[in-house]
C-alpha cells in the first residue's frame, strides 16, 4: 500500500493512518514471549575492541548512527572509504562529520546527550556490528588532519568512548534479501527526489527531472 505525499501546509499531512491502539508495554511479559540469550551471545558483548572487531572496522564503509535529546531520537547514515572509522585505542573510535543536509541533528543531539549507538553494515556479509557508548565533538586540528579525505579536512569529528561492542546476526539481511541483485529497486518504482520536492513546495511537477539531475550531481560529486 502506498502512502500519499502531502504538500507543505496540507491539513491531511497531520492525520496519520497509524491510529491502531497497542498494548500497554508494562503489561507485556517479554520474558514469557522470548527465550533468554545464549551464553555465547552474552559473552560476545565486550566493553573494548578486540583484534577481530578492529579487522571489521578496517573494512567498514557504512554505518547508521543513533543519537537523542530530550525532544526525541534521530538516526542517520554515515559512509566512507574502508577504515573511515578509525581506532584510537581499544576503548575509542573516531569518525569525521562530512557535509550532509546541514540539519546536523546528530551533532546538536550530542551537545545535549552524549549517548550514541552505531550499527555497521558490511556489503555482502551476513552480519552486523554494533557499538554503543558516549561521544564528544572534537575540533582538534591534529585529530581532524588524521581524518582528511584528499585535500578536504572535516570541520568536526565525533570521538566515541565504547561501552559495548558486539556482533549481531544477519537474519534481517536475509529477510530483506538485501545483498541480492534482484532486490535492487527500479528508480521509477517510487517517487524521485524531484517528484517529492515538487509536491512539498508546490513547484511545477514538470521541473522534477531538473531537480533530479541537480540532486544526482550533488550526491555523487560533492561528497566532501
PDB file of C-alpha atoms in Angstrom:
ATOM      1  CA  UNK A   1       0.000   0.000   0.000  1.00  0.00           C
ATOM      2  CA  UNK A   2       1.438   3.380  -0.967  1.00  0.00           C
ATOM      3  CA  UNK A   3       1.066   6.457   1.217  1.00  0.00           C
ATOM      4  CA  UNK A   4       0.396   9.814  -0.481  1.00  0.00           C
ATOM      5  CA  UNK A   5       2.840  12.712  -0.438  1.00  0.00           C
ATOM      6  CA  UNK A   6       1.059  15.688   1.047  1.00  0.00           C
ATOM      7  CA  UNK A   7       2.160  19.193   0.076  1.00  0.00           C
ATOM      8  CA  UNK A   8       3.520  21.526   2.738  1.00  0.00           C
ATOM      9  CA  UNK A   9       0.775  23.024   4.879  1.00  0.00           C
ATOM     10  CA  UNK A  10      -1.841  20.417   3.962  1.00  0.00           C
ATOM     11  CA  UNK A  11      -4.214  19.607   6.813  1.00  0.00           C
ATOM     12  CA  UNK A  12      -4.203  15.984   5.650  1.00  0.00           C
ATOM     13  CA  UNK A  13      -0.495  15.719   6.429  1.00  0.00           C
ATOM     14  CA  UNK A  14      -1.226  15.878  10.154  1.00  0.00           C
ATOM     15  CA  UNK A  15      -3.638  12.933  10.013  1.00  0.00           C
ATOM     16  CA  UNK A  16      -1.738   9.685  10.383  1.00  0.00           C
ATOM     17  CA  UNK A  17      -3.261   6.378   9.258  1.00  0.00           C
ATOM     18  CA  UNK A  18      -1.400   4.657  12.099  1.00  0.00           C
ATOM     19  CA  UNK A  19      -4.231   5.003  14.594  1.00  0.00           C
ATOM     20  CA  UNK A  20      -4.386   1.417  15.849  1.00  0.00           C
ATOM     21  CA  UNK A  21      -4.002   1.033  19.607  1.00  0.00           C
ATOM     22  CA  UNK A  22      -1.264  -1.132  21.115  1.00  0.00           C
ATOM     23  CA  UNK A  23      -0.882  -2.950  24.381  1.00  0.00           C
ATOM     24  CA  UNK A  24       0.468  -1.170  27.446  1.00  0.00           C
ATOM     25  CA  UNK A  25       4.207  -2.019  27.445  1.00  0.00           C
ATOM     26  CA  UNK A  26       4.075  -2.552  31.202  1.00  0.00           C
ATOM     27  CA  UNK A  27       1.572  -5.380  30.651  1.00  0.00           C
ATOM     28  CA  UNK A  28       3.679  -7.265  28.093  1.00  0.00           C
ATOM     29  CA  UNK A  29       5.644 -10.128  29.689  1.00  0.00           C
ATOM     30  CA  UNK A  30       8.668 -10.202  27.399  1.00  0.00           C
ATOM     31  CA  UNK A  31      10.368 -12.974  29.374  1.00  0.00           C
ATOM     32  CA  UNK A  32       7.380 -15.210  28.696  1.00  0.00           C
ATOM     33  CA  UNK A  33       7.496 -14.451  24.970  1.00  0.00           C
ATOM     34  CA  UNK A  34      11.232 -14.697  24.320  1.00  0.00           C
ATOM     35  CA  UNK A  35      13.928 -17.179  25.294  1.00  0.00           C
ATOM     36  CA  UNK A  36      16.950 -15.752  27.121  1.00  0.00           C
ATOM     37  CA  UNK A  37      20.055 -15.098  25.022  1.00  0.00           C
ATOM     38  CA  UNK A  38      22.556 -17.917  24.831  1.00  0.00           C
ATOM     39  CA  UNK A  39      25.750 -17.885  26.864  1.00  0.00           C
ATOM     40  CA  UNK A  40      27.707 -17.159  23.693  1.00  0.00           C
ATOM     41  CA  UNK A  41      25.598 -14.098  22.927  1.00  0.00           C
ATOM     42  CA  UNK A  42      26.009 -12.747  26.464  1.00  0.00           C
ATOM     43  CA  UNK A  43      29.780 -13.290  26.436  1.00  0.00           C
ATOM     44  CA  UNK A  44      30.004 -11.689  22.996  1.00  0.00           C
ATOM     45  CA  UNK A  45      29.116  -8.267  24.389  1.00  0.00           C
ATOM     46  CA  UNK A  46      32.502  -6.676  25.072  1.00  0.00           C
ATOM     47  CA  UNK A  47      33.493  -3.395  26.709  1.00  0.00           C
ATOM     48  CA  UNK A  48      36.542  -2.925  24.463  1.00  0.00           C
ATOM     49  CA  UNK A  49      37.694  -3.693  20.959  1.00  0.00           C
ATOM     50  CA  UNK A  50      39.405  -6.996  20.294  1.00  0.00           C
ATOM     51  CA  UNK A  51      41.517  -7.669  17.180  1.00  0.00           C
ATOM     52  CA  UNK A  52      38.565  -9.141  15.269  1.00  0.00           C
ATOM     53  CA  UNK A  53      36.476  -6.014  15.921  1.00  0.00           C
ATOM     54  CA  UNK A  54      39.308  -3.902  14.534  1.00  0.00           C
ATOM     55  CA  UNK A  55      39.504  -6.142  11.468  1.00  0.00           C
ATOM     56  CA  UNK A  56      35.865  -5.334  10.700  1.00  0.00           C
ATOM     57  CA  UNK A  57      36.349  -1.615  11.322  1.00  0.00           C
ATOM     58  CA  UNK A  58      39.284  -1.681   8.881  1.00  0.00           C
ATOM     59  CA  UNK A  59      36.912  -2.722   6.073  1.00  0.00           C
ATOM     60  CA  UNK A  60      33.768  -0.881   7.232  1.00  0.00           C
ATOM     61  CA  UNK A  61      32.305   1.552   4.694  1.00  0.00           C
ATOM     62  CA  UNK A  62      28.852   2.279   6.153  1.00  0.00           C
ATOM     63  CA  UNK A  63      27.042   2.591   9.461  1.00  0.00           C
ATOM     64  CA  UNK A  64      23.962   4.251  10.926  1.00  0.00           C
ATOM     65  CA  UNK A  65      24.415   6.467  13.963  1.00  0.00           C
ATOM     66  CA  UNK A  66      21.726   6.948  16.604  1.00  0.00           C
ATOM     67  CA  UNK A  67      21.583   9.923  18.971  1.00  0.00           C
ATOM     68  CA  UNK A  68      18.929  11.668  21.005  1.00  0.00           C
ATOM     69  CA  UNK A  69      17.932  14.509  23.277  1.00  0.00           C
ATOM     70  CA  UNK A  70      15.003  15.445  25.493  1.00  0.00           C
ATOM     71  CA  UNK A  71      12.819  16.136  22.454  1.00  0.00           C
ATOM     72  CA  UNK A  72      13.357  12.782  20.711  1.00  0.00           C
ATOM     73  CA  UNK A  73      15.650  10.442  18.811  1.00  0.00           C
ATOM     74  CA  UNK A  74      17.449  10.527  15.484  1.00  0.00           C
ATOM     75  CA  UNK A  75      19.251   8.046  13.239  1.00  0.00           C
ATOM     76  CA  UNK A  76      21.315   8.946  10.221  1.00  0.00           C
ATOM     77  CA  UNK A  77      23.716   7.257   7.763  1.00  0.00           C
ATOM     78  CA  UNK A  78      27.492   7.615   7.578  1.00  0.00           C
ATOM     79  CA  UNK A  79      29.727   6.296   4.818  1.00  0.00           C
ATOM     80  CA  UNK A  80      33.291   6.464   3.587  1.00  0.00           C
ATOM     81  CA  UNK A  81      36.286   4.577   2.298  1.00  0.00           C
ATOM     82  CA  UNK A  82      37.231   1.347   4.118  1.00  0.00           C
ATOM     83  CA  UNK A  83      38.532   2.243   7.545  1.00  0.00           C
ATOM     84  CA  UNK A  84      36.925   5.688   7.677  1.00  0.00           C
ATOM     85  CA  UNK A  85      36.030   4.915  11.304  1.00  0.00           C
ATOM     86  CA  UNK A  86      39.452   4.965  12.922  1.00  0.00           C
ATOM     87  CA  UNK A  87      40.540   3.157  16.057  1.00  0.00           C
ATOM     88  CA  UNK A  88      42.355   5.386  18.553  1.00  0.00           C
ATOM     89  CA  UNK A  89      42.678   2.687  21.188  1.00  0.00           C
ATOM     90  CA  UNK A  90      40.766  -0.366  22.407  1.00  0.00           C
ATOM     91  CA  UNK A  91      38.098   1.824  24.007  1.00  0.00           C
ATOM     92  CA  UNK A  92      37.893   4.682  21.496  1.00  0.00           C
ATOM     93  CA  UNK A  93      36.988   5.224  17.838  1.00  0.00           C
ATOM     94  CA  UNK A  94      36.605   8.408  15.824  1.00  0.00           C
ATOM     95  CA  UNK A  95      34.977   9.428  12.555  1.00  0.00           C
ATOM     96  CA  UNK A  96      34.702  12.662  10.584  1.00  0.00           C
ATOM     97  CA  UNK A  97      31.493  14.602  10.130  1.00  0.00           C
ATOM     98  CA  UNK A  98      31.183  15.341   6.407  1.00  0.00           C
ATOM     99  CA  UNK A  99      28.617  17.622   4.712  1.00  0.00           C
ATOM    100  CA  UNK A 100      25.039  16.403   4.526  1.00  0.00           C
ATOM    101  CA  UNK A 101      21.789  18.328   4.650  1.00  0.00           C
ATOM    102  CA  UNK A 102      23.078  20.768   7.298  1.00  0.00           C
ATOM    103  CA  UNK A 103      20.433  19.785   9.829  1.00  0.00           C
ATOM    104  CA  UNK A 104      23.414  18.489  11.896  1.00  0.00           C
ATOM    105  CA  UNK A 105      20.868  16.708  14.097  1.00  0.00           C
ATOM    106  CA  UNK A 106      23.425  14.209  15.415  1.00  0.00           C
ATOM    107  CA  UNK A 107      25.866  16.948  16.433  1.00  0.00           C
ATOM    108  CA  UNK A 108      23.158  19.022  18.077  1.00  0.00           C
ATOM    109  CA  UNK A 109      21.906  15.977  19.974  1.00  0.00           C
ATOM    110  CA  UNK A 110      25.384  15.192  21.272  1.00  0.00           C
ATOM    111  CA  UNK A 111      25.670  18.644  22.793  1.00  0.00           C
ATOM    112  CA  UNK A 112      22.659  17.743  24.988  1.00  0.00           C
ATOM    113  CA  UNK A 113      23.038  13.987  25.412  1.00  0.00           C
ATOM    114  CA  UNK A 114      26.353  12.240  24.744  1.00  0.00           C
ATOM    115  CA  UNK A 115      24.920   8.736  24.324  1.00  0.00           C
ATOM    116  CA  UNK A 116      25.480   7.212  20.885  1.00  0.00           C
ATOM    117  CA  UNK A 117      24.777   3.982  19.006  1.00  0.00           C
ATOM    118  CA  UNK A 118      26.476   2.778  15.814  1.00  0.00           C
ATOM    119  CA  UNK A 119      25.169  -0.028  13.574  1.00  0.00           C
ATOM    120  CA  UNK A 120      27.604  -1.210  10.882  1.00  0.00           C
ATOM    121  CA  UNK A 121      26.564  -2.970   7.656  1.00  0.00           C
ATOM    122  CA  UNK A 122      29.123  -4.852   5.564  1.00  0.00           C
ATOM    123  CA  UNK A 123      28.118  -5.259   1.907  1.00  0.00           C
ATOM    124  CA  UNK A 124      27.891  -8.936   1.020  1.00  0.00           C
ATOM    125  CA  UNK A 125      28.308 -10.179   4.611  1.00  0.00           C
ATOM    126  CA  UNK A 126      25.523 -11.617   6.749  1.00  0.00           C
ATOM    127  CA  UNK A 127      26.490  -9.922   9.998  1.00  0.00           C
ATOM    128  CA  UNK A 128      26.167  -6.538  11.698  1.00  0.00           C
ATOM    129  CA  UNK A 129      28.466  -4.941  14.245  1.00  0.00           C
ATOM    130  CA  UNK A 130      27.189  -2.589  16.922  1.00  0.00           C
ATOM    131  CA  UNK A 131      28.953  -0.054  19.124  1.00  0.00           C
ATOM    132  CA  UNK A 132      27.187   1.702  21.998  1.00  0.00           C
ATOM    133  CA  UNK A 133      28.851   4.374  24.053  1.00  0.00           C
ATOM    134  CA  UNK A 134      29.291   8.053  24.756  1.00  0.00           C
ATOM    135  CA  UNK A 135      30.605  10.641  22.316  1.00  0.00           C
ATOM    136  CA  UNK A 136      32.077  14.115  22.164  1.00  0.00           C
ATOM    137  CA  UNK A 137      32.506  16.562  19.305  1.00  0.00           C
ATOM    138  CA  UNK A 138      36.166  17.334  18.563  1.00  0.00           C
ATOM    139  CA  UNK A 139      37.728  20.217  16.637  1.00  0.00           C
ATOM    140  CA  UNK A 140      41.373  19.474  17.440  1.00  0.00           C
ATOM    141  CA  UNK A 141      43.380  20.250  14.259  1.00  0.00           C
ATOM    142  CA  UNK A 142      45.765  17.338  14.762  1.00  0.00           C
ATOM    143  CA  UNK A 143      42.904  14.855  15.055  1.00  0.00           C
ATOM    144  CA  UNK A 144      40.996  16.379  12.134  1.00  0.00           C
ATOM    145  CA  UNK A 145      44.110  16.140   9.961  1.00  0.00           C
ATOM    146  CA  UNK A 146      44.125  12.361  10.521  1.00  0.00           C
ATOM    147  CA  UNK A 147      40.627  12.204   9.018  1.00  0.00           C
ATOM    148  CA  UNK A 148      41.320  14.138   5.809  1.00  0.00           C
ATOM    149  CA  UNK A 149      39.892  12.816   2.542  1.00  0.00           C
ATOM    150  CA  UNK A 150      42.057  14.019  -0.314  1.00  0.00           C
ATOM    151  CA  UNK A 151      42.539  17.736   0.258  1.00  0.00           C
ATOM    152  CA  UNK A 152      39.416  18.145   2.415  1.00  0.00           C
ATOM    153  CA  UNK A 153      39.606  18.363   6.203  1.00  0.00           C
ATOM    154  CA  UNK A 154      36.385  17.905   8.207  1.00  0.00           C
ATOM    155  CA  UNK A 155      35.061  20.731  10.379  1.00  0.00           C
ATOM    156  CA  UNK A 156      34.408  18.359  13.277  1.00  0.00           C
ATOM    157  CA  UNK A 157      34.964  14.786  14.347  1.00  0.00           C
ATOM    158  CA  UNK A 158      32.975  12.557  16.684  1.00  0.00           C
ATOM    159  CA  UNK A 159      35.056  10.682  19.256  1.00  0.00           C
ATOM    160  CA  UNK A 160      33.267   7.657  20.703  1.00  0.00           C
ATOM    161  CA  UNK A 161      34.138   6.074  24.049  1.00  0.00           C
ATOM    162  CA  UNK A 162      32.967   2.474  23.855  1.00  0.00           C
ATOM    163  CA  UNK A 163      30.652   0.959  26.456  1.00  0.00           C
ATOM    164  CA  UNK A 164      29.604  -2.069  24.395  1.00  0.00           C
ATOM    165  CA  UNK A 165      30.725  -3.655  21.151  1.00  0.00           C
ATOM    166  CA  UNK A 166      29.031  -6.739  19.767  1.00  0.00           C
ATOM    167  CA  UNK A 167      28.186  -8.623  16.606  1.00  0.00           C
ATOM    168  CA  UNK A 168      24.565  -9.082  15.580  1.00  0.00           C
ATOM    169  CA  UNK A 169      23.262 -11.905  13.412  1.00  0.00           C
ATOM    170  CA  UNK A 170      22.328 -11.144   9.803  1.00  0.00           C
ATOM    171  CA  UNK A 171      18.805 -12.563   9.749  1.00  0.00           C
ATOM    172  CA  UNK A 172      17.394  -9.122   8.894  1.00  0.00           C
ATOM    173  CA  UNK A 173      19.685  -9.005   5.853  1.00  0.00           C
ATOM    174  CA  UNK A 174      18.341 -12.300   4.610  1.00  0.00           C
ATOM    175  CA  UNK A 175      14.732 -11.412   5.360  1.00  0.00           C
ATOM    176  CA  UNK A 176      15.218  -8.294   3.236  1.00  0.00           C
ATOM    177  CA  UNK A 177      17.318 -10.170   0.644  1.00  0.00           C
ATOM    178  CA  UNK A 178      19.439  -7.059   0.926  1.00  0.00           C
ATOM    179  CA  UNK A 179      22.513  -8.148  -0.999  1.00  0.00           C
ATOM    180  CA  UNK A 180      20.689  -9.967  -3.816  1.00  0.00           C
ATOM    181  CA  UNK A 181      20.760  -8.375  -7.248  1.00  0.00           C
ATOM    182  CA  UNK A 182      17.020  -8.883  -7.684  1.00  0.00           C
ATOM    183  CA  UNK A 183      16.405  -6.691  -4.622  1.00  0.00           C
ATOM    184  CA  UNK A 184      17.796  -3.597  -6.320  1.00  0.00           C
ATOM    185  CA  UNK A 185      14.936  -1.161  -6.860  1.00  0.00           C
ATOM    186  CA  UNK A 186      14.000   0.439 -10.146  1.00  0.00           C
ATOM    187  CA  UNK A 187      14.223   4.197  -9.608  1.00  0.00           C
ATOM    188  CA  UNK A 188      10.825   4.591 -11.273  1.00  0.00           C
ATOM    189  CA  UNK A 189       9.183   2.321  -8.700  1.00  0.00           C
ATOM    190  CA  UNK A 190       8.942   5.184  -6.186  1.00  0.00           C
ATOM    191  CA  UNK A 191       8.682   8.992  -6.401  1.00  0.00           C
ATOM    192  CA  UNK A 192      12.007  10.643  -7.201  1.00  0.00           C
ATOM    193  CA  UNK A 193      13.635  13.386  -5.144  1.00  0.00           C
ATOM    194  CA  UNK A 194      12.353  15.861  -7.727  1.00  0.00           C
ATOM    195  CA  UNK A 195       8.815  14.490  -7.511  1.00  0.00           C
ATOM    196  CA  UNK A 196       8.831  14.827  -3.732  1.00  0.00           C
ATOM    197  CA  UNK A 197      10.297  18.315  -3.671  1.00  0.00           C
ATOM    198  CA  UNK A 198       7.742  19.485  -6.213  1.00  0.00           C
ATOM    199  CA  UNK A 199       4.909  18.014  -4.133  1.00  0.00           C
ATOM    200  CA  UNK A 200       6.187  19.509  -0.872  1.00  0.00           C
ATOM    201  CA  UNK A 201       6.829  23.000  -2.225  1.00  0.00           C
ATOM    202  CA  UNK A 202       4.040  23.369  -4.781  1.00  0.00           C
ATOM    203  CA  UNK A 203       6.593  23.608  -7.565  1.00  0.00           C
ATOM    204  CA  UNK A 204       5.636  22.747 -11.142  1.00  0.00           C
ATOM    205  CA  UNK A 205       5.894  18.916 -11.374  1.00  0.00           C
ATOM    206  CA  UNK A 206       7.404  19.356 -14.837  1.00  0.00           C
ATOM    207  CA  UNK A 207      10.574  20.561 -13.105  1.00  0.00           C
ATOM    208  CA  UNK A 208      11.063  17.234 -11.294  1.00  0.00           C
ATOM    209  CA  UNK A 209      13.588  15.914 -13.810  1.00  0.00           C
ATOM    210  CA  UNK A 210      15.607  19.136 -13.498  1.00  0.00           C
ATOM    211  CA  UNK A 211      15.660  18.761  -9.722  1.00  0.00           C
ATOM    212  CA  UNK A 212      16.655  15.108 -10.032  1.00  0.00           C
ATOM    213  CA  UNK A 213      19.597  15.984 -12.261  1.00  0.00           C
ATOM    214  CA  UNK A 214      20.858  18.525  -9.737  1.00  0.00           C
ATOM    215  CA  UNK A 215      20.371  16.095  -6.869  1.00  0.00           C
ATOM    216  CA  UNK A 216      22.397  13.333  -8.500  1.00  0.00           C
ATOM    217  CA  UNK A 217      25.186  15.748  -9.438  1.00  0.00           C
ATOM    218  CA  UNK A 218      25.446  16.815  -5.805  1.00  0.00           C
ATOM    219  CA  UNK A 219      25.003  13.442  -4.152  1.00  0.00           C
ATOM    220  CA  UNK A 220      27.599  11.795  -6.409  1.00  0.00           C
ATOM    221  CA  UNK A 221      30.042  14.640  -6.914  1.00  0.00           C
ATOM    222  CA  UNK A 222      30.020  16.817  -3.779  1.00  0.00           C
ATOM    223  CA  UNK A 223      30.928  14.120  -1.278  1.00  0.00           C
ATOM    224  CA  UNK A 224      33.306  16.109   0.904  1.00  0.00           C
TER     225      UNK A 224
END
